Amino acid sequence: MRRIWGVAAWFCGILFFLPVAWMVLTSLHSESDAATNPPSLAAPLTFDGYAEFFDAGAWPPLINSFSASIGSTIIVLLLAIPAAYALSIKPVEKWTDVLFFFLSTKMMPVVAALLPIYLIAQFAGMLDNISFLTLLYCSMNLPIAVWLMRSFLSEVPREILEAASIDGAGLITILRRIVAPVAMPGIAATALICFIFSWNELLFARVLTGVVAGTAPVYLTGFVTSQGLFLAKVCAAAVVVSLPVLIAGFAAQDKLVQGLSLGAVK
Amino acid sequence: MDSSGLDSSGLGVRRAVGFVAPALVLIGVFLVFPALWTLYIGITNYQLTGPAAANPRVVGLDNVVNAVRDPLFTNSVWLTALFVLGSAVIGQNVLGFGLAWLLRTVRPVLRRTVEGLVLLSWILPGTVVAYLWFAVLSRDTGTLGMLLGSPRTAWLVQYPMTSLIIFNVWRGTAFSMLLYTSALAAVPPSQLETARLAGASGWQTVRDVVFPHIRGHVLTNTLLISLWTANDFTPFLLTAGGPNHRSEVLPVLIYRQALESGQLGYASAMSMLLLVGNLVIALVYLRLLRRRA
């Protein structure tokens, strides 16, 4: 019985993996081998597709994506950690209303905010500007970050906080010595989730950026349109654009699991 | 606790408010203010080009009335409902729970590997997965058609909604799987053992022993994946709403009305209706959750 479940588990995993396997395999083929259908497993492997992708000017959009994702993740953490701490300590009554307000903004269809945000960017003279996109990603990730962080910070035992406070420890000491060690895995998980969400965002990047501030996903959509016939090259591009989130995801698979399930349920 | 409102951790009300305020301001500027603005645009005849672009006029609820009478809009509502029901409420929920239940009993190494593979489809950029599916499903060069021996079937053209639903199940199941995995870990093993000794079938065990424990998780998960699916823009990358509006879910319709037809006021009114739809889903969920208590 156990064996059957094991086989079934493998089968499901492989089924989910197939399109990705196809992408990685095709990206390592020469264009003529990539054109065969179904893809040949025996064909020689080459990095030509990758070389051509980088030669085609892939660096600026990749750098844009990195600055928007990393920048917004850092700002989100700087804003979300104090906010979540204050919310989990609950010095004010009706604090849960604030929390629900945070969460409720996640129910808004993003497409509904598209036009006003475009007009704001236009008004501020910040169309095609990566700083604007960074700030926008901050606000989009803040609700979920506060929500996640709060559930991690509620794990800090209240009695220890009280004991430290009575012993005369100040706020900074409490945060550094008691809260930080318990909350570190949560902070890491939140950061990775924010990074992945910002890196993958397409709708706003597509509408708000142009030649200067275009991000990697935007560049990839253009690349698919213009180079669609060159399967190997496009697959190489797709692998490169996926790589940062894949690394982020697998660096913290367990934390990701913990973070998602905690944040969603509590 | 003294009059300055110091609490157990010495934070105090003033500092607590100061901690939360910056986050609230940013959310206010980039999420709340745009939402209110959309409400306003929704009651005007604002357009991208033409006379109404320079001087939009307030037309009240005309846009909403027009939307409800518009066959394209009602078509879109049905497709969105189908998409949410088929791919999220049923597809991701059932498959996610099934995988979590399956992986409970297998070896840890295998479990981690399969979880990782499923997670892959969830964390990859939407552009990448859309391209992959496009390549796999397209007519002449598609790998699926080749493997099934039907190279002439253009899946995205002939079965657009079915393709989108299967795509979204593949895309989103990881979240449900992870959530149910942690939920199942909270079910007391002794109760499962008792059920097994009493000779309960797998289905009976799930229904009578497991489900009462994870009801809250099921509801939370269903709410989240329903909202994500209802607001998902990825279908645009796969079918762009076509052919002939047959896969035009609401976010795609709104995007096309706004940016392709330039009907900004009308599109904003439809966003408003989508927002109302989201609220209805959330309220139903809160109702069900409260009934538990």
PDB file of N, CA and C in Angstrom, chain A residues 87-179:
ATOM      1  N   LEU A  87       1.267  45.733  16.386  1.00  0.00           N
ATOM      2  CA  LEU A  87      -0.048  45.096  16.291  1.00  0.00           C
ATOM      3  C   LEU A  87      -0.118  43.817  17.116  1.00  0.00           C
ATOM      4  N   SER A  88       1.004  43.119  17.256  1.00  0.00           N
ATOM      5  CA  SER A  88       0.940  41.862  18.004  1.00  0.00           C
ATOM      6  C   SER A  88       0.983  42.113  19.507  1.00  0.00           C
ATOM      7  N   ILE A  89       1.532  43.266  19.928  1.00  0.00           N
ATOM      8  CA  ILE A  89       1.554  43.592  21.356  1.00  0.00           C
ATOM      9  C   ILE A  89       0.197  44.117  21.812  1.00  0.00           C
ATOM     10  N   LYS A  90      -0.537  44.722  20.883  1.00  0.00           N
ATOM     11  CA  LYS A  90      -1.896  45.208  21.142  1.00  0.00           C
ATOM     12  C   LYS A  90      -2.009  46.206  22.283  1.00  0.00           C
ATOM     13  N   PRO A  91      -1.299  47.340  22.251  1.00  0.00           N
ATOM     14  CA  PRO A  91      -1.496  48.316  23.316  1.00  0.00           C
ATOM     15  C   PRO A  91      -2.787  49.114  23.134  1.00  0.00           C
ATOM     16  N   VAL A  92      -3.363  49.081  21.952  1.00  0.00           N
ATOM     17  CA  VAL A  92      -4.559  49.862  21.693  1.00  0.00           C
ATOM     18  C   VAL A  92      -5.719  48.906  21.438  1.00  0.00           C
ATOM     19  N   GLU A  93      -6.875  49.243  21.985  1.00  0.00           N
ATOM     20  CA  GLU A  93      -8.038  48.427  21.679  1.00  0.00           C
ATOM     21  C   GLU A  93      -8.438  48.656  20.231  1.00  0.00           C
ATOM     22  N   LYS A  94      -9.229  47.752  19.683  1.00  0.00           N
ATOM     23  CA  LYS A  94      -9.657  47.862  18.286  1.00  0.00           C
ATOM     24  C   LYS A  94      -8.480  47.676  17.314  1.00  0.00           C
ATOM     25  N   TRP A  95      -7.350  47.183  17.817  1.00  0.00           N
ATOM     26  CA  TRP A  95      -6.204  46.965  16.938  1.00  0.00           C
ATOM     27  C   TRP A  95      -6.543  45.977  15.817  1.00  0.00           C
ATOM     28  N   THR A  96      -7.404  44.999  16.132  1.00  0.00           N
ATOM     29  CA  THR A  96      -7.730  43.982  15.119  1.00  0.00           C
ATOM     30  C   THR A  96      -8.409  44.610  13.914  1.00  0.00           C
ATOM     31  N   ASP A  97      -9.102  45.740  14.137  1.00  0.00           N
ATOM     32  CA  ASP A  97      -9.725  46.413  12.991  1.00  0.00           C
ATOM     33  C   ASP A  97      -8.657  46.875  12.008  1.00  0.00           C
ATOM     34  N   VAL A  98      -7.559  47.401  12.551  1.00  0.00           N
ATOM     35  CA  VAL A  98      -6.460  47.847  11.693  1.00  0.00           C
ATOM     36  C   VAL A  98      -5.917  46.670  10.900  1.00  0.00           C
ATOM     37  N   LEU A  99      -5.809  45.534  11.597  1.00  0.00           N
ATOM     38  CA  LEU A  99      -5.296  44.327  10.966  1.00  0.00           C
ATOM     39  C   LEU A  99      -6.199  43.893   9.812  1.00  0.00           C
ATOM     40  N   PHE A 100      -7.501  43.957  10.061  1.00  0.00           N
ATOM     41  CA  PHE A 100      -8.434  43.556   9.005  1.00  0.00           C
ATOM     42  C   PHE A 100      -8.406  44.541   7.848  1.00  0.00           C
ATOM     43  N   PHE A 101      -8.142  45.799   8.197  1.00  0.00           N
ATOM     44  CA  PHE A 101      -8.015  46.787   7.134  1.00  0.00           C
ATOM     45  C   PHE A 101      -6.834  46.424   6.224  1.00  0.00           C
ATOM     46  N   PHE A 102      -5.713  46.060   6.868  1.00  0.00           N
ATOM     47  CA  PHE A 102      -4.541  45.650   6.096  1.00  0.00           C
ATOM     48  C   PHE A 102      -4.907  44.520   5.143  1.00  0.00           C
ATOM     49  N   LEU A 103      -5.585  43.515   5.700  1.00  0.00           N
ATOM     50  CA  LEU A 103      -5.880  42.334   4.898  1.00  0.00           C
ATOM     51  C   LEU A 103      -6.885  42.647   3.802  1.00  0.00           C
ATOM     52  N   SER A 104      -7.860  43.531   4.116  1.00  0.00           N
ATOM     53  CA  SER A 104      -8.937  43.780   3.162  1.00  0.00           C
ATOM     54  C   SER A 104      -8.409  44.426   1.881  1.00  0.00           C
ATOM     55  N   THR A 105      -7.281  45.179   2.002  1.00  0.00           N
ATOM     56  CA  THR A 105      -6.763  45.797   0.787  1.00  0.00           C
ATOM     57  C   THR A 105      -6.269  44.738  -0.191  1.00  0.00           C
ATOM     58  N   LYS A 106      -6.030  43.531   0.305  1.00  0.00           N
ATOM     59  CA  LYS A 106      -5.591  42.462  -0.585  1.00  0.00           C
ATOM     60  C   LYS A 106      -6.758  41.915  -1.415  1.00  0.00           C
ATOM     61  N   MET A 107      -7.983  42.292  -1.056  1.00  0.00           N
ATOM     62  CA  MET A 107      -9.125  41.773  -1.803  1.00  0.00           C
ATOM     63  C   MET A 107      -9.406  42.602  -3.042  1.00  0.00           C
ATOM     64  N   MET A 108      -8.738  43.737  -3.129  1.00  0.00           N
ATOM     65  CA  MET A 108      -8.995  44.601  -4.264  1.00  0.00           C
ATOM     66  C   MET A 108      -8.402  43.990  -5.532  1.00  0.00           C
ATOM     67  N   PRO A 109      -9.195  43.928  -6.605  1.00  0.00           N
ATOM     68  CA  PRO A 109      -8.614  43.454  -7.851  1.00  0.00           C
ATOM     69  C   PRO A 109      -7.545  44.436  -8.321  1.00  0.00           C
ATOM     70  N   VAL A 110      -6.328  43.958  -8.581  1.00  0.00           N
ATOM     71  CA  VAL A 110      -5.254  44.879  -8.948  1.00  0.00           C
ATOM     72  C   VAL A 110      -5.584  45.645 -10.209  1.00  0.00           C
ATOM     73  N   VAL A 111      -6.322  44.992 -11.107  1.00  0.00           N
ATOM     74  CA  VAL A 111      -6.629  45.645 -12.370  1.00  0.00           C
ATOM     75  C   VAL A 111      -7.449  46.912 -12.136  1.00  0.00           C
ATOM     76  N   ALA A 112      -8.174  46.956 -10.988  1.00  0.00           N
ATOM     77  CA  ALA A 112      -8.996  48.131 -10.687  1.00  0.00           C
ATOM     78  C   ALA A 112      -8.144  49.340 -10.329  1.00  0.00           C
ATOM     79  N   ALA A 113      -6.941  49.099  -9.795  1.00  0.00           N
ATOM     80  CA  ALA A 113      -6.104  50.217  -9.367  1.00  0.00           C
ATOM     81  C   ALA A 113      -5.186  50.689 -10.487  1.00  0.00           C
ATOM     82  N   LEU A 114      -5.226  49.982 -11.602  1.00  0.00           N
ATOM     83  CA  LEU A 114      -4.277  50.243 -12.681  1.00  0.00           C
ATOM     84  C   LEU A 114      -4.340  51.672 -13.193  1.00  0.00           C
ATOM     85  N   LEU A 115      -5.548  52.112 -13.542  1.00  0.00           N
ATOM     86  CA  LEU A 115      -5.692  53.430 -14.157  1.00  0.00           C
ATOM     87  C   LEU A 115      -5.296  54.557 -13.211  1.00  0.00           C
ATOM     88  N   PRO A 116      -5.852  54.614 -11.965  1.00  0.00           N
ATOM     89  CA  PRO A 116      -5.430  55.689 -11.061  1.00  0.00           C
ATOM     90  C   PRO A 116      -3.925  55.687 -10.816  1.00  0.00           C
ATOM     91  N   ILE A 117      -3.333  54.510 -10.675  1.00  0.00           N
ATOM     92  CA  ILE A 117      -1.893  54.481 -10.397  1.00  0.00           C
ATOM     93  C   ILE A 117      -1.117  54.978 -11.605  1.00  0.00           C
ATOM     94  N   TYR A 118      -1.611  54.671 -12.787  1.00  0.00           N
ATOM     95  CA  TYR A 118      -0.979  55.214 -13.991  1.00  0.00           C
ATOM     96  C   TYR A 118      -1.053  56.741 -13.967  1.00  0.00           C
ATOM     97  N   LEU A 119      -2.237  57.261 -13.609  1.00  0.00           N
ATOM     98  CA  LEU A 119      -2.409  58.718 -13.583  1.00  0.00           C
ATOM     99  C   LEU A 119      -1.530  59.363 -12.515  1.00  0.00           C
ATOM    100  N   ILE A 120      -1.401  58.681 -11.354  1.00  0.00           N
ATOM    101  CA  ILE A 120      -0.523  59.211 -10.303  1.00  0.00           C
ATOM    102  C   ILE A 120       0.908  59.277 -10.814  1.00  0.00           C
ATOM    103  N   ALA A 121       1.367  58.208 -11.444  1.00  0.00           N
ATOM    104  CA  ALA A 121       2.740  58.168 -11.957  1.00  0.00           C
ATOM    105  C   ALA A 121       2.949  59.266 -12.992  1.00  0.00           C
ATOM    106  N   GLN A 122       1.941  59.459 -13.841  1.00  0.00           N
ATOM    107  CA  GLN A 122       2.031  60.479 -14.866  1.00  0.00           C
ATOM    108  C   GLN A 122       2.118  61.862 -14.227  1.00  0.00           C
ATOM    109  N   PHE A 123       1.260  62.090 -13.217  1.00  0.00           N
ATOM    110  CA  PHE A 123       1.219  63.368 -12.525  1.00  0.00           C
ATOM    111  C   PHE A 123       2.557  63.649 -11.845  1.00  0.00           C
ATOM    112  N   ALA A 124       3.145  62.606 -11.238  1.00  0.00           N
ATOM    113  CA  ALA A 124       4.411  62.790 -10.531  1.00  0.00           C
ATOM    114  C   ALA A 124       5.604  62.784 -11.486  1.00  0.00           C
ATOM    115  N   GLY A 125       5.334  62.630 -12.767  1.00  0.00           N
ATOM    116  CA  GLY A 125       6.431  62.577 -13.739  1.00  0.00           C
ATOM    117  C   GLY A 125       7.310  61.359 -13.536  1.00  0.00           C
ATOM    118  N   MET A 126       6.709  60.245 -13.065  1.00  0.00           N
ATOM    119  CA  MET A 126       7.517  59.070 -12.745  1.00  0.00           C
ATOM    120  C   MET A 126       7.126  57.853 -13.577  1.00  0.00           C
ATOM    121  N   LEU A 127       6.603  58.081 -14.759  1.00  0.00           N
ATOM    122  CA  LEU A 127       6.373  56.952 -15.665  1.00  0.00           C
ATOM    123  C   LEU A 127       7.729  56.443 -16.133  1.00  0.00           C
ATOM    124  N   ASP A 128       7.823  55.151 -16.365  1.00  0.00           N
ATOM    125  CA  ASP A 128       9.075  54.535 -16.799  1.00  0.00           C
ATOM    126  C   ASP A 128      10.208  54.822 -15.813  1.00  0.00           C
ATOM    127  N   ASN A 129       9.877  54.767 -14.518  1.00  0.00           N
ATOM    128  CA  ASN A 129      10.852  55.064 -13.473  1.00  0.00           C
ATOM    129  C   ASN A 129      10.842  53.909 -12.464  1.00  0.00           C
ATOM    130  N   ILE A 130      12.006  53.310 -12.256  1.00  0.00           N
ATOM    131  CA  ILE A 130      12.050  52.103 -11.431  1.00  0.00           C
ATOM    132  C   ILE A 130      11.771  52.410  -9.955  1.00  0.00           C
ATOM    133  N   SER A 131      12.038  53.644  -9.514  1.00  0.00           N
ATOM    134  CA  SER A 131      11.755  53.990  -8.116  1.00  0.00           C
ATOM    135  C   SER A 131      10.258  53.951  -7.841  1.00  0.00           C
ATOM    136  N   PHE A 132       9.475  54.427  -8.810  1.00  0.00           N
ATOM    137  CA  PHE A 132       8.026  54.404  -8.622  1.00  0.00           C
ATOM    138  C   PHE A 132       7.534  52.970  -8.497  1.00  0.00           C
ATOM    139  N   LEU A 133       8.046  52.111  -9.370  1.00  0.00           N
ATOM    140  CA  LEU A 133       7.648  50.707  -9.343  1.00  0.00           C
ATOM    141  C   LEU A 133       8.040  50.067  -8.004  1.00  0.00           C
ATOM    142  N   THR A 134       9.221  50.440  -7.501  1.00  0.00           N
ATOM    143  CA  THR A 134       9.681  49.904  -6.217  1.00  0.00           C
ATOM    144  C   THR A 134       8.708  50.282  -5.098  1.00  0.00           C
ATOM    145  N   LEU A 135       8.323  51.564  -5.062  1.00  0.00           N
ATOM    146  CA  LEU A 135       7.381  52.009  -4.030  1.00  0.00           C
ATOM    147  C   LEU A 135       6.032  51.301  -4.173  1.00  0.00           C
ATOM    148  N   LEU A 136       5.617  51.140  -5.413  1.00  0.00           N
ATOM    149  CA  LEU A 136       4.336  50.475  -5.666  1.00  0.00           C
ATOM    150  C   LEU A 136       4.372  49.028  -5.157  1.00  0.00           C
ATOM    151  N   TYR A 137       5.459  48.321  -5.444  1.00  0.00           N
ATOM    152  CA  TYR A 137       5.580  46.939  -4.969  1.00  0.00           C
ATOM    153  C   TYR A 137       5.595  46.888  -3.454  1.00  0.00           C
ATOM    154  N   CYS A 138       6.206  47.885  -2.821  1.00  0.00           N
ATOM    155  CA  CYS A 138       6.181  47.965  -1.359  1.00  0.00           C
ATOM    156  C   CYS A 138       4.757  47.937  -0.851  1.00  0.00           C
ATOM    157  N   SER A 139       3.945  48.860  -1.389  1.00  0.00           N
ATOM    158  CA  SER A 139       2.591  48.963  -0.852  1.00  0.00           C
ATOM    159  C   SER A 139       1.781  47.713  -1.191  1.00  0.00           C
ATOM    160  N   MET A 140       2.068  47.081  -2.323  1.00  0.00           N
ATOM    161  CA  MET A 140       1.322  45.873  -2.659  1.00  0.00           C
ATOM    162  C   MET A 140       1.682  44.711  -1.735  1.00  0.00           C
ATOM    163  N   ASN A 141       2.950  44.671  -1.294  1.00  0.00           N
ATOM    164  CA  ASN A 141       3.376  43.560  -0.441  1.00  0.00           C
ATOM    165  C   ASN A 141       3.193  43.831   1.044  1.00  0.00           C
ATOM    166  N   LEU A 142       3.022  45.112   1.413  1.00  0.00           N
ATOM    167  CA  LEU A 142       2.919  45.441   2.839  1.00  0.00           C
ATOM    168  C   LEU A 142       1.802  44.694   3.566  1.00  0.00           C
ATOM    169  N   PRO A 143       0.569  44.658   3.020  1.00  0.00           N
ATOM    170  CA  PRO A 143      -0.485  43.988   3.782  1.00  0.00           C
ATOM    171  C   PRO A 143      -0.130  42.548   4.118  1.00  0.00           C
ATOM    172  N   ILE A 144       0.342  41.806   3.128  1.00  0.00           N
ATOM    173  CA  ILE A 144       0.632  40.395   3.381  1.00  0.00           C
ATOM    174  C   ILE A 144       1.845  40.261   4.312  1.00  0.00           C
ATOM    175  N   ALA A 145       2.806  41.201   4.192  1.00  0.00           N
ATOM    176  CA  ALA A 145       3.992  41.132   5.045  1.00  0.00           C
ATOM    177  C   ALA A 145       3.615  41.399   6.502  1.00  0.00           C
ATOM    178  N   VAL A 146       2.778  42.418   6.725  1.00  0.00           N
ATOM    179  CA  VAL A 146       2.354  42.718   8.097  1.00  0.00           C
ATOM    180  C   VAL A 146       1.608  41.522   8.673  1.00  0.00           C
ATOM    181  N   TRP A 147       0.736  40.958   7.864  1.00  0.00           N
ATOM    182  CA  TRP A 147      -0.074  39.825   8.308  1.00  0.00           C
ATOM    183  C   TRP A 147       0.798  38.631   8.679  1.00  0.00           C
ATOM    184  N   LEU A 148       1.775  38.326   7.818  1.00  0.00           N
ATOM    185  CA  LEU A 148       2.684  37.206   8.087  1.00  0.00           C
ATOM    186  C   LEU A 148       3.532  37.464   9.323  1.00  0.00           C
ATOM    187  N   MET A 149       4.128  38.668   9.384  1.00  0.00           N
ATOM    188  CA  MET A 149       5.021  38.985  10.478  1.00  0.00           C
ATOM    189  C   MET A 149       4.296  38.945  11.815  1.00  0.00           C
ATOM    190  N   ARG A 150       3.052  39.408  11.799  1.00  0.00           N
ATOM    191  CA  ARG A 150       2.304  39.433  13.055  1.00  0.00           C
ATOM    192  C   ARG A 150       2.128  38.023  13.605  1.00  0.00           C
ATOM    193  N   SER A 151       1.827  37.079  12.690  1.00  0.00           N
ATOM    194  CA  SER A 151       1.621  35.722  13.179  1.00  0.00           C
ATOM    195  C   SER A 151       2.926  35.130  13.705  1.00  0.00           C
ATOM    196  N   PHE A 152       4.063  35.546  13.131  1.00  0.00           N
ATOM    197  CA  PHE A 152       5.332  35.055  13.669  1.00  0.00           C
ATOM    198  C   PHE A 152       5.636  35.696  15.014  1.00  0.00           C
ATOM    199  N   LEU A 153       5.354  36.994  15.118  1.00  0.00           N
ATOM    200  CA  LEU A 153       5.685  37.700  16.356  1.00  0.00           C
ATOM    201  C   LEU A 153       4.777  37.291  17.505  1.00  0.00           C
ATOM    202  N   SER A 154       3.557  36.810  17.182  1.00  0.00           N
ATOM    203  CA  SER A 154       2.690  36.357  18.280  1.00  0.00           C
ATOM    204  C   SER A 154       3.264  35.118  18.942  1.00  0.00           C
ATOM    205  N   GLU A 155       4.244  34.480  18.304  1.00  0.00           N
ATOM    206  CA  GLU A 155       4.867  33.294  18.898  1.00  0.00           C
ATOM    207  C   GLU A 155       5.782  33.665  20.069  1.00  0.00           C
ATOM    208  N   VAL A 156       6.173  34.949  20.148  1.00  0.00           N
ATOM    209  CA  VAL A 156       7.051  35.369  21.245  1.00  0.00           C
ATOM    210  C   VAL A 156       6.247  35.321  22.543  1.00  0.00           C
ATOM    211  N   PRO A 157       6.727  34.554  23.546  1.00  0.00           N
ATOM    212  CA  PRO A 157       5.951  34.407  24.779  1.00  0.00           C
ATOM    213  C   PRO A 157       5.819  35.750  25.509  1.00  0.00           C
ATOM    214  N   ARG A 158       4.570  36.097  25.844  1.00  0.00           N
ATOM    215  CA  ARG A 158       4.284  37.365  26.489  1.00  0.00           C
ATOM    216  C   ARG A 158       4.965  37.490  27.847  1.00  0.00           C
ATOM    217  N   GLU A 159       5.047  36.340  28.593  1.00  0.00           N
ATOM    218  CA  GLU A 159       5.592  36.387  29.951  1.00  0.00           C
ATOM    219  C   GLU A 159       7.049  36.848  29.936  1.00  0.00           C
ATOM    220  N   ILE A 160       7.791  36.376  28.918  1.00  0.00           N
ATOM    221  CA  ILE A 160       9.206  36.754  28.855  1.00  0.00           C
ATOM    222  C   ILE A 160       9.335  38.253  28.617  1.00  0.00           C
ATOM    223  N   LEU A 161       8.475  38.776  27.752  1.00  0.00           N
ATOM    224  CA  LEU A 161       8.493  40.212  27.491  1.00  0.00           C
ATOM    225  C   LEU A 161       8.246  40.984  28.774  1.00  0.00           C
ATOM    226  N   GLU A 162       7.242  40.533  29.537  1.00  0.00           N
ATOM    227  CA  GLU A 162       6.899  41.225  30.779  1.00  0.00           C
ATOM    228  C   GLU A 162       8.042  41.147  31.777  1.00  0.00           C
ATOM    229  N   ALA A 163       8.621  39.951  31.897  1.00  0.00           N
ATOM    230  CA  ALA A 163       9.720  39.763  32.836  1.00  0.00           C
ATOM    231  C   ALA A 163      10.892  40.690  32.486  1.00  0.00           C
ATOM    232  N   ALA A 164      11.210  40.767  31.177  1.00  0.00           N
ATOM    233  CA  ALA A 164      12.319  41.613  30.752  1.00  0.00           C
ATOM    234  C   ALA A 164      12.022  43.067  31.048  1.00  0.00           C
ATOM    235  N   SER A 165      10.767  43.442  30.822  1.00  0.00           N
ATOM    236  CA  SER A 165      10.371  44.822  31.055  1.00  0.00           C
ATOM    237  C   SER A 165      10.501  45.170  32.524  1.00  0.00           C
ATOM    238  N   ILE A 166      10.078  44.253  33.398  1.00  0.00           N
ATOM    239  CA  ILE A 166      10.171  44.501  34.839  1.00  0.00           C
ATOM    240  C   ILE A 166      11.630  44.605  35.260  1.00  0.00           C
ATOM    241  N   ASP A 167      12.499  43.784  34.640  1.00  0.00           N
ATOM    242  CA  ASP A 167      13.924  43.824  34.964  1.00  0.00           C
ATOM    243  C   ASP A 167      14.597  45.082  34.433  1.00  0.00           C
ATOM    244  N   GLY A 168      13.848  45.937  33.758  1.00  0.00           N
ATOM    245  CA  GLY A 168      14.399  47.214  33.338  1.00  0.00           C
ATOM    246  C   GLY A 168      14.981  47.230  31.943  1.00  0.00           C
ATOM    247  N   ALA A 169      14.685  46.194  31.136  1.00  0.00           N
ATOM    248  CA  ALA A 169      15.204  46.194  29.770  1.00  0.00           C
ATOM    249  C   ALA A 169      14.423  47.203  28.932  1.00  0.00           C
ATOM    250  N   GLY A 170      15.114  47.989  28.129  1.00  0.00           N
ATOM    251  CA  GLY A 170      14.455  48.972  27.276  1.00  0.00           C
ATOM    252  C   GLY A 170      13.915  48.320  26.019  1.00  0.00           C
ATOM    253  N   LEU A 171      13.236  49.122  25.209  1.00  0.00           N
ATOM    254  CA  LEU A 171      12.591  48.605  23.999  1.00  0.00           C
ATOM    255  C   LEU A 171      13.610  47.966  23.050  1.00  0.00           C
ATOM    256  N   ILE A 172      14.745  48.681  22.875  1.00  0.00           N
ATOM    257  CA  ILE A 172      15.753  48.182  21.929  1.00  0.00           C
ATOM    258  C   ILE A 172      16.293  46.832  22.381  1.00  0.00           C
ATOM    259  N   THR A 173      16.604  46.729  23.676  1.00  0.00           N
ATOM    260  CA  THR A 173      17.125  45.471  24.204  1.00  0.00           C
ATOM    261  C   THR A 173      16.117  44.347  24.008  1.00  0.00           C
ATOM    262  N   ILE A 174      14.852  44.651  24.308  1.00  0.00           N
ATOM    263  CA  ILE A 174      13.813  43.629  24.163  1.00  0.00           C
ATOM    264  C   ILE A 174      13.734  43.160  22.714  1.00  0.00           C
ATOM    265  N   LEU A 175      13.725  44.121  21.799  1.00  0.00           N
ATOM    266  CA  LEU A 175      13.617  43.765  20.388  1.00  0.00           C
ATOM    267  C   LEU A 175      14.807  42.919  19.957  1.00  0.00           C
ATOM    268  N   ARG A 176      16.008  43.323  20.407  1.00  0.00           N
ATOM    269  CA  ARG A 176      17.213  42.685  19.894  1.00  0.00           C
ATOM    270  C   ARG A 176      17.448  41.326  20.537  1.00  0.00           C
ATOM    271  N   ARG A 177      17.208  41.245  21.852  1.00  0.00           N
ATOM    272  CA  ARG A 177      17.590  40.036  22.578  1.00  0.00           C
ATOM    273  C   ARG A 177      16.476  39.004  22.617  1.00  0.00           C
ATOM    274  N   ILE A 178      15.234  39.440  22.623  1.00  0.00           N
ATOM    275  CA  ILE A 178      14.146  38.466  22.807  1.00  0.00           C
ATOM    276  C   ILE A 178      13.336  38.259  21.525  1.00  0.00           C
ATOM    277  N   VAL A 179      12.942  39.360  20.906  1.00  0.00           N
ATOM    278  CA  VAL A 179      12.036  39.227  19.757  1.00  0.00           C
ATOM    279  C   VAL A 179      12.771  38.726  18.525  1.00  0.00           C
TER     280      VAL A 179
END
